[in-house]
């Protein structure tokens, strides 16, 4: 295994709640209307300091997508997923973008979101982006 290089972001950032590794900038948020089995999730144009797992096809609320889980390089915890392919034309805007699960993050103001009993337990992407 080689030396680990971590990108440190400047500005308002989202970071891993376990190890505080920087993951994304607030300015890269595309949508905050996504959901995962643990509650809210945000779609980002760009994320850093993640490794990408193996891609597989998943049926989500908005149809079939080829996605891969993404993991924090600092601690190895799963922090979300990235869209490889959207099989429906209306969902193509998601390709190449990543979703970070809100409960796995520290917010730009230092807030930590926790899973609540009222969390959405359905699919793992947005009804409307």
XYZ file of N, CA and C in Angstrom:
387
model
N 0.838 -1.178 0.000
C 0.000 0.000 0.000
C 0.880 1.236 0.000
N 0.528 2.200 -0.822
C 1.319 3.407 -0.950
C 0.990 4.429 0.115
N 1.660 5.537 0.027
C 1.436 6.640 0.951
C 0.094 7.289 0.661
N -0.629 7.621 1.716
C -1.954 8.221 1.598
C -1.829 9.738 1.508
N -2.358 10.316 0.442
C -2.394 11.761 0.285
C -3.835 12.214 0.459
N -4.051 13.149 1.350
C -5.392 13.646 1.647
C -5.472 15.101 1.197
N -6.534 15.423 0.482
C -6.766 16.786 0.016
C -7.436 17.569 1.139
N -6.877 18.712 1.505
C -7.503 19.598 2.484
C -8.201 20.710 1.729
N -9.507 20.816 1.956
C -10.321 21.806 1.263
C -10.340 23.121 2.028
N -10.522 24.208 1.308
C -10.630 25.543 1.890
C -12.067 26.017 1.779
N -12.583 26.616 2.833
C -13.935 27.155 2.813
C -14.875 26.327 3.667
N -16.163 26.399 3.333
C -17.184 25.653 4.078
C -17.218 24.225 3.551
N -16.945 23.279 4.443
C -16.773 21.892 4.019
C -17.687 20.920 4.766
N -17.913 19.793 4.141
C -18.502 18.628 4.789
C -17.361 17.653 5.013
N -17.323 17.054 6.201
C -16.244 16.124 6.523
C -16.806 14.854 7.143
N -15.999 13.805 7.154
C -16.393 12.515 7.721
C -16.636 12.670 9.219
N -17.749 12.149 9.701
C -18.066 12.304 11.127
C -17.161 11.434 12.004
N -16.547 10.395 11.430
C -15.700 9.508 12.224
C -14.279 10.032 12.393
N -13.714 10.600 11.312
C -12.295 10.992 11.372
C -12.032 12.430 10.942
N -13.093 13.148 10.567
C -13.021 14.553 10.157
C -12.263 14.802 8.849
N -12.040 13.775 8.047
C -11.411 13.956 6.740
C -12.341 14.781 5.854
N -11.794 15.775 5.164
C -12.588 16.623 4.279
C -13.129 15.797 3.121
N -14.429 16.002 2.790
C -15.065 15.251 1.711
C -15.620 16.118 0.589
N -16.173 17.285 0.914
C -16.786 18.109 -0.130
C -16.967 19.545 0.337
N -17.094 20.438 -0.621
C -17.385 21.847 -0.359
C -18.878 22.106 -0.487
N -19.382 23.050 0.294
C -20.803 23.399 0.210
C -21.170 23.897 -1.187
N -20.253 24.552 -1.862
C -20.537 25.085 -3.202
C -20.705 23.992 -4.261
N -20.331 22.745 -3.929
C -20.486 21.632 -4.866
C -21.776 20.847 -4.671
N -22.645 21.301 -3.748
C -23.935 20.640 -3.546
C -24.835 20.929 -4.752
N -25.375 19.867 -5.349
C -26.312 19.994 -6.460
C -27.737 19.939 -5.930
N -27.981 19.034 -4.964
C -29.327 18.866 -4.412
C -29.249 18.354 -2.983
N -30.152 18.877 -2.139
C -30.277 18.393 -0.766
C -31.559 17.592 -0.587
N -32.193 17.206 -1.678
C -33.479 16.514 -1.587
C -33.368 15.001 -1.755
N -32.173 14.454 -1.645
C -31.989 13.012 -1.757
C -32.226 12.348 -0.410
N -32.540 11.062 -0.466
C -32.767 10.286 0.750
C -32.069 8.939 0.643
N -31.661 8.428 1.785
C -31.111 7.082 1.871
C -31.863 6.377 2.995
N -31.499 5.170 3.268
C -32.247 4.421 4.299
C -32.090 5.017 5.693
N -31.140 5.922 5.879
C -30.915 6.542 7.184
C -31.357 7.995 7.245
N -32.019 8.483 6.215
C -32.481 9.864 6.221
C -31.976 10.651 5.037
N -31.605 11.899 5.274
C -31.201 12.800 4.201
C -29.849 12.418 3.604
N -29.711 12.795 2.338
C -28.456 12.625 1.616
C -28.351 13.765 0.617
N -27.121 14.178 0.292
C -26.903 15.307 -0.601
C -26.159 14.853 -1.844
N -26.560 15.371 -3.008
C -25.891 15.101 -4.275
C -24.832 16.173 -4.507
N -23.597 15.752 -4.822
C -22.478 16.660 -5.033
C -21.910 16.509 -6.438
N -21.461 17.629 -7.009
C -20.726 17.594 -8.271
C -19.374 16.925 -8.090
N -18.754 17.153 -6.927
C -17.384 16.689 -6.704
C -17.210 16.315 -5.238
N -16.587 15.167 -4.995
C -16.171 14.779 -3.649
C -14.702 14.389 -3.714
N -14.008 14.507 -2.597
C -12.584 14.171 -2.531
C -12.346 13.226 -1.364
N -11.174 12.668 -1.327
C -10.739 11.804 -0.227
C -11.640 10.592 -0.033
N -12.085 10.024 -1.157
C -12.880 8.803 -1.114
C -12.273 7.773 -2.055
N -12.523 6.506 -1.743
C -12.214 5.425 -2.672
C -13.535 4.868 -3.159
N -13.516 4.361 -4.370
C -14.744 3.882 -5.007
C -14.746 2.357 -5.002
N -15.859 1.793 -4.543
C -16.020 0.346 -4.532
C -16.433 -0.175 -5.894
N -16.838 -1.420 -5.917
C -17.253 -2.060 -7.153
C -18.648 -1.600 -7.566
N -18.809 -1.338 -8.849
C -20.097 -0.877 -9.374
C -21.077 -2.036 -9.504
N -22.346 -1.745 -9.216
C -23.394 -2.724 -9.437
C -24.704 -2.011 -9.755
N -25.618 -2.733 -10.385
C -26.919 -2.174 -10.722
C -27.826 -2.222 -9.508
N -28.492 -1.094 -9.227
C -29.431 -1.021 -8.101
C -30.717 -0.357 -8.570
N -31.830 -0.929 -8.149
C -33.125 -0.309 -8.414
C -33.367 0.693 -7.297
N -33.449 1.949 -7.673
C -33.661 3.025 -6.710
C -35.031 3.635 -6.963
N -35.385 4.599 -6.165
C -36.700 5.224 -6.275
C -36.936 5.827 -7.650
N -35.880 6.262 -8.320
C -36.014 6.907 -9.628
C -35.625 5.989 -10.776
N -35.527 4.696 -10.519
C -35.238 3.750 -11.585
C -33.915 3.028 -11.392
N -33.524 2.305 -12.425
C -32.298 1.512 -12.395
C -31.081 2.393 -12.618
N -30.079 2.233 -11.752
C -28.823 2.980 -11.851
C -27.660 2.021 -11.607
N -26.542 2.275 -12.258
C -25.302 1.585 -11.938
C -24.546 2.508 -10.992
N -24.323 2.049 -9.770
C -23.702 2.869 -8.732
C -22.563 2.094 -8.065
N -21.713 2.838 -7.380
C -20.631 2.238 -6.602
C -20.568 2.939 -5.253
N -20.430 2.178 -4.193
C -20.281 2.778 -2.869
C -18.970 3.535 -2.807
N -18.946 4.619 -2.006
C -17.710 5.367 -1.792
C -17.365 5.345 -0.313
N -16.060 5.267 -0.044
C -15.530 5.095 1.298
C -14.553 6.211 1.631
N -14.587 6.686 2.874
C -13.639 7.696 3.357
C -12.232 7.105 3.345
N -11.253 7.849 2.797
C -9.877 7.339 2.780
C -9.232 7.411 4.158
N -9.779 8.243 5.041
C -9.206 8.380 6.373
C -9.504 7.209 7.286
N -10.760 6.752 7.284
C -11.162 5.698 8.223
C -11.788 4.478 7.556
N -12.081 4.572 6.264
C -12.641 3.441 5.539
C -14.141 3.268 5.660
N -14.828 4.162 6.367
C -16.277 4.005 6.508
C -16.981 4.411 5.217
N -18.085 3.726 4.932
C -18.876 4.062 3.756
C -19.569 5.396 4.021
N -19.460 6.313 3.068
C -20.043 7.642 3.248
C -21.125 7.959 2.220
N -21.296 7.096 1.223
C -22.312 7.330 0.210
C -22.097 6.466 -1.010
N -22.492 6.999 -2.164
C -22.331 6.271 -3.417
C -22.137 7.252 -4.560
N -21.616 6.748 -5.659
C -21.437 7.551 -6.863
C -22.213 6.916 -8.005
N -22.766 7.759 -8.865
C -23.537 7.283 -10.005
C -22.609 7.064 -11.191
N -22.524 5.828 -11.667
C -21.758 5.501 -12.865
C -22.640 5.702 -14.101
N -23.833 5.084 -14.074
C -24.749 5.140 -15.215
C -26.184 5.256 -14.734
N -26.922 6.143 -15.363
C -28.368 6.224 -15.141
C -29.023 5.618 -16.375
N -29.888 4.647 -16.189
C -30.472 3.933 -17.317
C -31.696 4.621 -17.900
N -32.222 5.628 -17.209
C -33.361 6.390 -17.725
C -32.889 7.777 -18.146
N -33.370 8.233 -19.284
C -32.932 9.499 -19.857
C -33.079 10.676 -18.894
N -34.171 10.713 -18.147
C -34.426 11.830 -17.238
C -33.464 11.860 -16.049
N -32.729 10.794 -15.826
C -31.822 10.707 -14.682
C -30.343 10.856 -15.071
N -30.054 11.110 -16.327
C -28.672 11.190 -16.824
C -27.850 12.272 -16.116
N -28.512 13.309 -15.588
C -27.783 14.393 -14.900
C -27.009 13.889 -13.682
N -27.352 12.715 -13.158
C -26.685 12.156 -11.975
C -25.347 11.501 -12.295
N -25.140 11.140 -13.545
C -23.919 10.422 -13.916
C -22.675 11.235 -13.576
N -21.720 10.585 -12.919
C -20.478 11.242 -12.523
C -20.576 12.033 -11.230
N -21.757 12.092 -10.650
C -21.952 12.814 -9.386
C -22.003 11.818 -8.238
N -21.837 12.323 -7.026
C -21.810 11.468 -5.845
C -22.810 11.934 -4.800
N -23.303 10.990 -4.037
C -24.215 11.267 -2.933
C -23.490 10.955 -1.625
N -23.544 11.894 -0.684
C -23.022 11.672 0.667
C -24.206 11.596 1.620
N -24.221 10.567 2.452
C -25.293 10.387 3.427
C -25.078 11.372 4.572
N -26.092 12.184 4.859
C -25.967 13.283 5.815
C -25.567 12.815 7.215
N -26.071 11.669 7.647
C -25.767 11.222 8.998
C -24.316 10.751 9.152
N -23.590 10.639 8.049
C -22.177 10.240 8.088
C -21.245 11.447 8.077
N -21.817 12.655 8.108
C -21.031 13.877 7.907
C -21.106 14.844 9.073
N -20.059 15.647 9.192
C -20.107 16.880 9.962
C -20.409 17.965 8.953
N -21.323 18.865 9.295
C -21.688 19.953 8.400
C -20.669 21.069 8.430
N -20.822 22.034 7.528
C -19.883 23.150 7.461
C -19.895 24.010 8.716
N -20.969 23.944 9.494
C -21.047 24.706 10.740
C -20.635 23.861 11.938
N -20.118 22.651 11.674
C -19.693 21.762 12.753
C -20.801 20.878 13.287
N -22.006 20.985 12.705
C -23.130 20.196 13.190
C -22.985 18.738 12.768
N -23.525 17.871 13.599
C -23.507 16.445 13.337
C -24.947 15.967 13.297
N -25.357 15.384 12.197
C -26.735 14.902 12.041
C -26.806 13.453 12.488
N -27.864 13.119 13.196
C -28.051 11.762 13.704
C -29.279 11.145 13.064
N -29.301 9.837 12.976
C -30.461 9.131 12.450
C -31.587 9.248 13.468
N -32.782 9.575 12.991
C -33.936 9.666 13.880
C -34.911 8.554 13.546
N -35.819 8.294 14.446
C -36.811 7.248 14.213
C -37.738 7.605 13.064
N -37.837 8.871 12.731
C -38.687 9.311 11.637
C -37.990 9.320 10.294
N -36.793 8.761 10.207
C -36.022 8.771 8.980
C -36.731 7.982 7.886
N -36.533 8.429 6.657
C -37.098 7.763 5.485
C -36.420 6.402 5.317
N -37.206 5.351 5.201
C -36.631 4.013 5.120
C -36.855 3.346 3.775
N -37.169 4.099 2.742
C -37.477 3.532 1.429
C -36.251 3.252 0.598
N -36.135 3.929 -0.539
C -35.047 3.705 -1.476
C -33.814 4.488 -1.105
N -32.956 4.694 -2.111
C -31.725 5.384 -1.800
C -31.370 6.453 -2.817
N -32.370 7.140 -3.335
C -32.099 8.371 -4.036
C -33.348 9.236 -4.053
N -33.254 10.362 -4.700
C -34.293 11.387 -4.581
C -35.533 11.089 -5.410
N -36.665 11.545 -4.907
C -37.880 11.553 -5.701
C -37.805 12.680 -6.728
N -37.245 13.784 -6.290
C -37.093 14.949 -7.158
C -35.792 15.649 -6.807
N -34.973 15.897 -7.790
C -33.650 16.477 -7.518
C -33.650 17.949 -7.719
